[in-house]
Amino acid sequence: MAEGLRMRSDSVALRQPLPDDVVVGGDFLWTRYRRYPVFSAPWLAGRTLLFGSVILGFSLLTLLGTLIGPVSLAGAFAASAYMFGAFLLMTTAGPLLATCARHLRLPLRRERTCVVLSLCIGIAWSYLADRWASTRIDAFMVAEMGKAPYDLEAVRAHYASGAARSGAIAIQLLTAVCIYGLLGGGTALRAYFGEQRRLAESRHRLELATVQAHKRESDLRLGALQAQVEPHFLFNTLASVRALVRQDPLRAEATLDALVDYLRATIPRLRDGEAALRSTLGEQLDLCTRYLELMRLRTADRLRYTVESDAELRALPYPPLLLITLVENAVKHGIEPKPGAGRIAIRAWRADASLHVSVSDDGAGLQPGVGSGMGLANVRDQLATRFGPRASLRLTGAAGGGAHAEIRTPLEVSA
């Protein structure tokens, strides 16, 4: 959590364009600077060029309008230059300081605070510069008007009147809100926080797409694994049938029937790739039951088994291949190495908003190397891909022999 709160702004390369799903404003010539992160060097350069061009055009129009009146060329140029510099500073000072703050590569929370403070300082700086420039322009205009055939005292008396003062105050307030507050950094600050929100959404979509890609890859591996009926399993079963044909024809027939029943439950699903990746707990329990019945006949009733589950749990979605892997391990590493009879118990129950399914045997117990094979590694991979930390596989041994494997999955998440 602490690392998440201290996520750095350099997760976005400030000199690199933003992802397409984060950019706003289109691909027009005058909005291309928005393709870069707000308060980055390319963004500031593009914004300054845009605003500078507009302000320059306005200053030139002001210059032409001033030259029409009784103002000298030098005075008109000086007033226009002061106007251009003041407006450019008003629109650029705050974003410039905020850009410097963002390039410090601070943690995100500190960066946001510094950006807001920088804009406030820039707006105050812009206001002072504007007042200074306005004073200089007024001085030039008064000097020029003093040379003109106008009644200078009447003009001063008009600007000293109450109505004029009220209008001047209103204009100053409007200028402070529109220029200092908006052009001086308000719109840029809004764009900055909007960009942070869109980047967070984009990262979330990317993480979700990555998880989905991993799940699809895992499903493809699962489908390939399902499509493989292990040759030694079939060969061993057919060899057992061949040996029983002469010794016990009825058991050979029952074994063949059990093999057909097991293959009938698995092969049709292999032909439908999507269906092979979807299943319910009931289907997986039935598949394990058919497999255990086949193993019982192959081992001449040396294997006994039980399957316990509530009817309501059988309809729940459940990932394929997980449970049958545990059952195969119980037969291969528990029952077959142990002389005499053995027992396997499958049980499913609900507890703590989770579905628990266990496979227990009283066989040879956990031996060195058991639990690190490809089968159990695939089970753990499937659980991690589908459910993350909300699912687990636990493998334990019993004091008197045997093993207990238990899978826990969340109830509210489907397979």
JSON list of N, CA and C in Angstrom, two decimals, residues 320-375:
[
{"chain": "A", "resi": 320, "resn": "PRO", "atom": "N", "xyz": [-11.77, -26.89, -14.92]},
{"chain": "A", "resi": 320, "resn": "PRO", "atom": "CA", "xyz": [-11.49, -28.29, -15.28]},
{"chain": "A", "resi": 320, "resn": "PRO", "atom": "C", "xyz": [-10.06, -28.70, -14.95]},
{"chain": "A", "resi": 321, "resn": "LEU", "atom": "N", "xyz": [-9.86, -29.99, -14.85]},
{"chain": "A", "resi": 321, "resn": "LEU", "atom": "CA", "xyz": [-8.55, -30.63, -14.69]},
{"chain": "A", "resi": 321, "resn": "LEU", "atom": "C", "xyz": [-7.93, -30.50, -13.31]},
{"chain": "A", "resi": 322, "resn": "LEU", "atom": "N", "xyz": [-8.42, -29.60, -12.46]},
{"chain": "A", "resi": 322, "resn": "LEU", "atom": "CA", "xyz": [-7.79, -29.44, -11.15]},
{"chain": "A", "resi": 322, "resn": "LEU", "atom": "C", "xyz": [-8.03, -30.66, -10.27]},
{"chain": "A", "resi": 323, "resn": "LEU", "atom": "N", "xyz": [-9.29, -31.03, -10.14]},
{"chain": "A", "resi": 323, "resn": "LEU", "atom": "CA", "xyz": [-9.65, -32.11, -9.22]},
{"chain": "A", "resi": 323, "resn": "LEU", "atom": "C", "xyz": [-9.14, -33.46, -9.72]},
{"chain": "A", "resi": 324, "resn": "ILE", "atom": "N", "xyz": [-9.25, -33.72, -11.01]},
{"chain": "A", "resi": 324, "resn": "ILE", "atom": "CA", "xyz": [-8.81, -35.01, -11.55]},
{"chain": "A", "resi": 324, "resn": "ILE", "atom": "C", "xyz": [-7.30, -35.16, -11.38]},
{"chain": "A", "resi": 325, "resn": "THR", "atom": "N", "xyz": [-6.56, -34.05, -11.41]},
{"chain": "A", "resi": 325, "resn": "THR", "atom": "CA", "xyz": [-5.12, -34.12, -11.19]},
{"chain": "A", "resi": 325, "resn": "THR", "atom": "C", "xyz": [-4.81, -34.61, -9.78]},
{"chain": "A", "resi": 326, "resn": "LEU", "atom": "N", "xyz": [-5.54, -34.08, -8.79]},
{"chain": "A", "resi": 326, "resn": "LEU", "atom": "CA", "xyz": [-5.34, -34.53, -7.42]},
{"chain": "A", "resi": 326, "resn": "LEU", "atom": "C", "xyz": [-5.69, -36.01, -7.25]},
{"chain": "A", "resi": 327, "resn": "VAL", "atom": "N", "xyz": [-6.76, -36.44, -7.92]},
{"chain": "A", "resi": 327, "resn": "VAL", "atom": "CA", "xyz": [-7.18, -37.85, -7.83]},
{"chain": "A", "resi": 327, "resn": "VAL", "atom": "C", "xyz": [-6.13, -38.76, -8.47]},
{"chain": "A", "resi": 328, "resn": "GLU", "atom": "N", "xyz": [-5.63, -38.36, -9.65]},
{"chain": "A", "resi": 328, "resn": "GLU", "atom": "CA", "xyz": [-4.60, -39.17, -10.31]},
{"chain": "A", "resi": 328, "resn": "GLU", "atom": "C", "xyz": [-3.34, -39.27, -9.44]},
{"chain": "A", "resi": 329, "resn": "ASN", "atom": "N", "xyz": [-2.97, -38.17, -8.78]},
{"chain": "A", "resi": 329, "resn": "ASN", "atom": "CA", "xyz": [-1.81, -38.21, -7.89]},
{"chain": "A", "resi": 329, "resn": "ASN", "atom": "C", "xyz": [-2.05, -39.15, -6.71]},
{"chain": "A", "resi": 330, "resn": "ALA", "atom": "N", "xyz": [-3.28, -39.13, -6.19]},
{"chain": "A", "resi": 330, "resn": "ALA", "atom": "CA", "xyz": [-3.59, -40.00, -5.06]},
{"chain": "A", "resi": 330, "resn": "ALA", "atom": "C", "xyz": [-3.48, -41.47, -5.46]},
{"chain": "A", "resi": 331, "resn": "VAL", "atom": "N", "xyz": [-3.90, -41.80, -6.68]},
{"chain": "A", "resi": 331, "resn": "VAL", "atom": "CA", "xyz": [-3.81, -43.19, -7.16]},
{"chain": "A", "resi": 331, "resn": "VAL", "atom": "C", "xyz": [-2.35, -43.56, -7.43]},
{"chain": "A", "resi": 332, "resn": "LYS", "atom": "N", "xyz": [-1.65, -42.68, -8.14]},
{"chain": "A", "resi": 332, "resn": "LYS", "atom": "CA", "xyz": [-0.30, -43.00, -8.60]},
{"chain": "A", "resi": 332, "resn": "LYS", "atom": "C", "xyz": [0.70, -43.04, -7.44]},
{"chain": "A", "resi": 333, "resn": "HIS", "atom": "N", "xyz": [0.63, -42.04, -6.53]},
{"chain": "A", "resi": 333, "resn": "HIS", "atom": "CA", "xyz": [1.63, -41.94, -5.48]},
{"chain": "A", "resi": 333, "resn": "HIS", "atom": "C", "xyz": [1.15, -42.47, -4.13]},
{"chain": "A", "resi": 334, "resn": "GLY", "atom": "N", "xyz": [-0.15, -42.73, -4.01]},
{"chain": "A", "resi": 334, "resn": "GLY", "atom": "CA", "xyz": [-0.66, -43.20, -2.73]},
{"chain": "A", "resi": 334, "resn": "GLY", "atom": "C", "xyz": [-1.10, -44.65, -2.74]},
{"chain": "A", "resi": 335, "resn": "ILE", "atom": "N", "xyz": [-2.00, -44.98, -3.65]},
{"chain": "A", "resi": 335, "resn": "ILE", "atom": "CA", "xyz": [-2.61, -46.32, -3.63]},
{"chain": "A", "resi": 335, "resn": "ILE", "atom": "C", "xyz": [-1.73, -47.35, -4.32]},
{"chain": "A", "resi": 336, "resn": "GLU", "atom": "N", "xyz": [-1.23, -47.05, -5.52]},
{"chain": "A", "resi": 336, "resn": "GLU", "atom": "CA", "xyz": [-0.46, -48.05, -6.28]},
{"chain": "A", "resi": 336, "resn": "GLU", "atom": "C", "xyz": [0.82, -48.50, -5.56]},
{"chain": "A", "resi": 337, "resn": "PRO", "atom": "N", "xyz": [1.59, -47.60, -4.92]},
{"chain": "A", "resi": 337, "resn": "PRO", "atom": "CA", "xyz": [2.82, -48.10, -4.25]},
{"chain": "A", "resi": 337, "resn": "PRO", "atom": "C", "xyz": [2.54, -48.87, -2.96]},
{"chain": "A", "resi": 338, "resn": "LYS", "atom": "N", "xyz": [1.35, -48.80, -2.42]},
{"chain": "A", "resi": 338, "resn": "LYS", "atom": "CA", "xyz": [1.06, -49.43, -1.13]},
{"chain": "A", "resi": 338, "resn": "LYS", "atom": "C", "xyz": [0.50, -50.83, -1.34]},
{"chain": "A", "resi": 339, "resn": "PRO", "atom": "N", "xyz": [1.03, -51.83, -0.69]},
{"chain": "A", "resi": 339, "resn": "PRO", "atom": "CA", "xyz": [0.45, -53.18, -0.78]},
{"chain": "A", "resi": 339, "resn": "PRO", "atom": "C", "xyz": [-0.92, -53.22, -0.11]},
{"chain": "A", "resi": 340, "resn": "GLY", "atom": "N", "xyz": [-1.78, -54.04, -0.62]},
{"chain": "A", "resi": 340, "resn": "GLY", "atom": "CA", "xyz": [-3.09, -54.21, 0.00]},
{"chain": "A", "resi": 340, "resn": "GLY", "atom": "C", "xyz": [-4.07, -53.15, -0.46]},
{"chain": "A", "resi": 341, "resn": "ALA", "atom": "N", "xyz": [-5.19, -53.11, 0.25]},
{"chain": "A", "resi": 341, "resn": "ALA", "atom": "CA", "xyz": [-6.30, -52.22, -0.12]},
{"chain": "A", "resi": 341, "resn": "ALA", "atom": "C", "xyz": [-5.98, -50.77, 0.26]},
{"chain": "A", "resi": 342, "resn": "GLY", "atom": "N", "xyz": [-6.61, -49.88, -0.47]},
{"chain": "A", "resi": 342, "resn": "GLY", "atom": "CA", "xyz": [-6.45, -48.45, -0.20]},
{"chain": "A", "resi": 342, "resn": "GLY", "atom": "C", "xyz": [-7.78, -47.73, -0.43]},
{"chain": "A", "resi": 343, "resn": "ARG", "atom": "N", "xyz": [-7.85, -46.54, 0.14]},
{"chain": "A", "resi": 343, "resn": "ARG", "atom": "CA", "xyz": [-9.11, -45.79, 0.06]},
{"chain": "A", "resi": 343, "resn": "ARG", "atom": "C", "xyz": [-8.83, -44.35, -0.31]},
{"chain": "A", "resi": 344, "resn": "ILE", "atom": "N", "xyz": [-9.68, -43.82, -1.19]},
{"chain": "A", "resi": 344, "resn": "ILE", "atom": "CA", "xyz": [-9.62, -42.41, -1.60]},
{"chain": "A", "resi": 344, "resn": "ILE", "atom": "C", "xyz": [-10.97, -41.79, -1.32]},
{"chain": "A", "resi": 345, "resn": "ALA", "atom": "N", "xyz": [-10.96, -40.63, -0.67]},
{"chain": "A", "resi": 345, "resn": "ALA", "atom": "CA", "xyz": [-12.19, -39.91, -0.33]},
{"chain": "A", "resi": 345, "resn": "ALA", "atom": "C", "xyz": [-12.15, -38.52, -0.93]},
{"chain": "A", "resi": 346, "resn": "ILE", "atom": "N", "xyz": [-13.20, -38.18, -1.68]},
{"chain": "A", "resi": 346, "resn": "ILE", "atom": "CA", "xyz": [-13.36, -36.84, -2.25]},
{"chain": "A", "resi": 346, "resn": "ILE", "atom": "C", "xyz": [-14.51, -36.16, -1.51]},
{"chain": "A", "resi": 347, "resn": "ARG", "atom": "N", "xyz": [-14.27, -34.94, -1.07]},
{"chain": "A", "resi": 347, "resn": "ARG", "atom": "CA", "xyz": [-15.29, -34.24, -0.30]},
{"chain": "A", "resi": 347, "resn": "ARG", "atom": "C", "xyz": [-15.31, -32.77, -0.71]},
{"chain": "A", "resi": 348, "resn": "ALA", "atom": "N", "xyz": [-16.52, -32.19, -0.86]},
{"chain": "A", "resi": 348, "resn": "ALA", "atom": "CA", "xyz": [-16.69, -30.78, -1.19]},
{"chain": "A", "resi": 348, "resn": "ALA", "atom": "C", "xyz": [-17.61, -30.14, -0.15]},
{"chain": "A", "resi": 349, "resn": "TRP", "atom": "N", "xyz": [-17.23, -28.94, 0.31]},
{"chain": "A", "resi": 349, "resn": "TRP", "atom": "CA", "xyz": [-18.06, -28.25, 1.28]},
{"chain": "A", "resi": 349, "resn": "TRP", "atom": "C", "xyz": [-17.82, -26.73, 1.17]},
{"chain": "A", "resi": 350, "resn": "ARG", "atom": "N", "xyz": [-18.74, -26.00, 1.80]},
{"chain": "A", "resi": 350, "resn": "ARG", "atom": "CA", "xyz": [-18.69, -24.54, 1.80]},
{"chain": "A", "resi": 350, "resn": "ARG", "atom": "C", "xyz": [-18.27, -24.06, 3.19]},
{"chain": "A", "resi": 351, "resn": "ALA", "atom": "N", "xyz": [-17.32, -23.10, 3.23]},
{"chain": "A", "resi": 351, "resn": "ALA", "atom": "CA", "xyz": [-16.87, -22.54, 4.51]},
{"chain": "A", "resi": 351, "resn": "ALA", "atom": "C", "xyz": [-16.18, -21.21, 4.26]},
{"chain": "A", "resi": 352, "resn": "ASP", "atom": "N", "xyz": [-16.53, -20.20, 5.06]},
{"chain": "A", "resi": 352, "resn": "ASP", "atom": "CA", "xyz": [-15.88, -18.88, 5.01]},
{"chain": "A", "resi": 352, "resn": "ASP", "atom": "C", "xyz": [-15.95, -18.27, 3.61]},
{"chain": "A", "resi": 353, "resn": "ALA", "atom": "N", "xyz": [-17.15, -18.31, 3.00]},
{"chain": "A", "resi": 353, "resn": "ALA", "atom": "CA", "xyz": [-17.35, -17.73, 1.67]},
{"chain": "A", "resi": 353, "resn": "ALA", "atom": "C", "xyz": [-16.42, -18.35, 0.63]},
{"chain": "A", "resi": 354, "resn": "SER", "atom": "N", "xyz": [-15.99, -19.57, 0.86]},
{"chain": "A", "resi": 354, "resn": "SER", "atom": "CA", "xyz": [-15.10, -20.27, -0.07]},
{"chain": "A", "resi": 354, "resn": "SER", "atom": "C", "xyz": [-15.62, -21.68, -0.31]},
{"chain": "A", "resi": 355, "resn": "LEU", "atom": "N", "xyz": [-15.25, -22.21, -1.44]},
{"chain": "A", "resi": 355, "resn": "LEU", "atom": "CA", "xyz": [-15.56, -23.61, -1.78]},
{"chain": "A", "resi": 355, "resn": "LEU", "atom": "C", "xyz": [-14.31, -24.44, -1.53]},
{"chain": "A", "resi": 356, "resn": "HIS", "atom": "N", "xyz": [-14.44, -25.46, -0.70]},
{"chain": "A", "resi": 356, "resn": "HIS", "atom": "CA", "xyz": [-13.32, -26.34, -0.38]},
{"chain": "A", "resi": 356, "resn": "HIS", "atom": "C", "xyz": [-13.59, -27.72, -0.99]},
{"chain": "A", "resi": 357, "resn": "VAL", "atom": "N", "xyz": [-12.60, -28.26, -1.68]},
{"chain": "A", "resi": 357, "resn": "VAL", "atom": "CA", "xyz": [-12.68, -29.61, -2.24]},
{"chain": "A", "resi": 357, "resn": "VAL", "atom": "C", "xyz": [-11.39, -30.33, -1.86]},
{"chain": "A", "resi": 358, "resn": "SER", "atom": "N", "xyz": [-11.53, -31.48, -1.23]},
{"chain": "A", "resi": 358, "resn": "SER", "atom": "CA", "xyz": [-10.35, -32.21, -0.77]},
{"chain": "A", "resi": 358, "resn": "SER", "atom": "C", "xyz": [-10.32, -33.61, -1.35]},
{"chain": "A", "resi": 359, "resn": "VAL", "atom": "N", "xyz": [-9.11, -34.12, -1.52]},
{"chain": "A", "resi": 359, "resn": "VAL", "atom": "CA", "xyz": [-8.88, -35.50, -1.95]},
{"chain": "A", "resi": 359, "resn": "VAL", "atom": "C", "xyz": [-7.93, -36.11, -0.93]},
{"chain": "A", "resi": 360, "resn": "SER", "atom": "N", "xyz": [-8.40, -37.13, -0.21]},
{"chain": "A", "resi": 360, "resn": "SER", "atom": "CA", "xyz": [-7.59, -37.79, 0.84]},
{"chain": "A", "resi": 360, "resn": "SER", "atom": "C", "xyz": [-7.40, -39.26, 0.48]},
{"chain": "A", "resi": 361, "resn": "ASP", "atom": "N", "xyz": [-6.23, -39.78, 0.83]},
{"chain": "A", "resi": 361, "resn": "ASP", "atom": "CA", "xyz": [-5.97, -41.20, 0.63]},
{"chain": "A", "resi": 361, "resn": "ASP", "atom": "C", "xyz": [-5.22, -41.75, 1.83]},
{"chain": "A", "resi": 362, "resn": "ASP", "atom": "N", "xyz": [-5.28, -43.05, 2.01]},
{"chain": "A", "resi": 362, "resn": "ASP", "atom": "CA", "xyz": [-4.55, -43.71, 3.11]},
{"chain": "A", "resi": 362, "resn": "ASP", "atom": "C", "xyz": [-3.42, -44.56, 2.55]},
{"chain": "A", "resi": 363, "resn": "GLY", "atom": "N", "xyz": [-2.81, -44.07, 1.48]},
{"chain": "A", "resi": 363, "resn": "GLY", "atom": "CA", "xyz": [-1.78, -44.83, 0.79]},
{"chain": "A", "resi": 363, "resn": "GLY", "atom": "C", "xyz": [-0.40, -44.69, 1.39]},
{"chain": "A", "resi": 364, "resn": "ALA", "atom": "N", "xyz": [0.60, -44.64, 0.52]},
{"chain": "A", "resi": 364, "resn": "ALA", "atom": "CA", "xyz": [2.00, -44.66, 0.94]},
{"chain": "A", "resi": 364, "resn": "ALA", "atom": "C", "xyz": [2.45, -43.37, 1.61]},
{"chain": "A", "resi": 365, "resn": "GLY", "atom": "N", "xyz": [1.66, -42.31, 1.51]},
{"chain": "A", "resi": 365, "resn": "GLY", "atom": "CA", "xyz": [2.04, -41.05, 2.13]},
{"chain": "A", "resi": 365, "resn": "GLY", "atom": "C", "xyz": [2.92, -40.21, 1.24]},
{"chain": "A", "resi": 366, "resn": "LEU", "atom": "N", "xyz": [3.25, -39.02, 1.73]},
{"chain": "A", "resi": 366, "resn": "LEU", "atom": "CA", "xyz": [4.08, -38.11, 0.95]},
{"chain": "A", "resi": 366, "resn": "LEU", "atom": "C", "xyz": [5.52, -38.60, 0.92]},
{"chain": "A", "resi": 367, "resn": "GLN", "atom": "N", "xyz": [6.04, -38.75, -0.28]},
{"chain": "A", "resi": 367, "resn": "GLN", "atom": "CA", "xyz": [7.42, -39.17, -0.49]},
{"chain": "A", "resi": 367, "resn": "GLN", "atom": "C", "xyz": [8.23, -37.99, -1.00]},
{"chain": "A", "resi": 368, "resn": "PRO", "atom": "N", "xyz": [9.54, -38.01, -0.87]},
{"chain": "A", "resi": 368, "resn": "PRO", "atom": "CA", "xyz": [10.38, -36.93, -1.40]},
{"chain": "A", "resi": 368, "resn": "PRO", "atom": "C", "xyz": [10.12, -36.70, -2.89]},
{"chain": "A", "resi": 369, "resn": "GLY", "atom": "N", "xyz": [9.87, -35.46, -3.25]},
{"chain": "A", "resi": 369, "resn": "GLY", "atom": "CA", "xyz": [9.59, -35.12, -4.65]},
{"chain": "A", "resi": 369, "resn": "GLY", "atom": "C", "xyz": [8.12, -35.03, -4.97]},
{"chain": "A", "resi": 370, "resn": "VAL", "atom": "N", "xyz": [7.27, -35.66, -4.15]},
{"chain": "A", "resi": 370, "resn": "VAL", "atom": "CA", "xyz": [5.83, -35.57, -4.39]},
{"chain": "A", "resi": 370, "resn": "VAL", "atom": "C", "xyz": [5.36, -34.17, -4.01]},
{"chain": "A", "resi": 371, "resn": "GLY", "atom": "N", "xyz": [4.61, -33.55, -4.87]},
{"chain": "A", "resi": 371, "resn": "GLY", "atom": "CA", "xyz": [4.13, -32.20, -4.62]},
{"chain": "A", "resi": 371, "resn": "GLY", "atom": "C", "xyz": [4.83, -31.15, -5.46]},
{"chain": "A", "resi": 372, "resn": "SER", "atom": "N", "xyz": [5.92, -31.54, -6.13]},
{"chain": "A", "resi": 372, "resn": "SER", "atom": "CA", "xyz": [6.65, -30.58, -6.97]},
{"chain": "A", "resi": 372, "resn": "SER", "atom": "C", "xyz": [6.60, -30.96, -8.44]},
{"chain": "A", "resi": 373, "resn": "GLY", "atom": "N", "xyz": [5.71, -31.88, -8.80]},
{"chain": "A", "resi": 373, "resn": "GLY", "atom": "CA", "xyz": [5.62, -32.31, -10.19]},
{"chain": "A", "resi": 373, "resn": "GLY", "atom": "C", "xyz": [4.85, -31.33, -11.06]},
{"chain": "A", "resi": 374, "resn": "MET", "atom": "N", "xyz": [4.78, -31.65, -12.37]},
{"chain": "A", "resi": 374, "resn": "MET", "atom": "CA", "xyz": [4.12, -30.77, -13.33]},
{"chain": "A", "resi": 374, "resn": "MET", "atom": "C", "xyz": [2.63, -30.68, -13.07]},
{"chain": "A", "resi": 375, "resn": "GLY", "atom": "N", "xyz": [2.01, -31.79, -12.63]},
{"chain": "A", "resi": 375, "resn": "GLY", "atom": "CA", "xyz": [0.57, -31.79, -12.41]},
{"chain": "A", "resi": 375, "resn": "GLY", "atom": "C", "xyz": [0.15, -30.78, -11.36]}
]
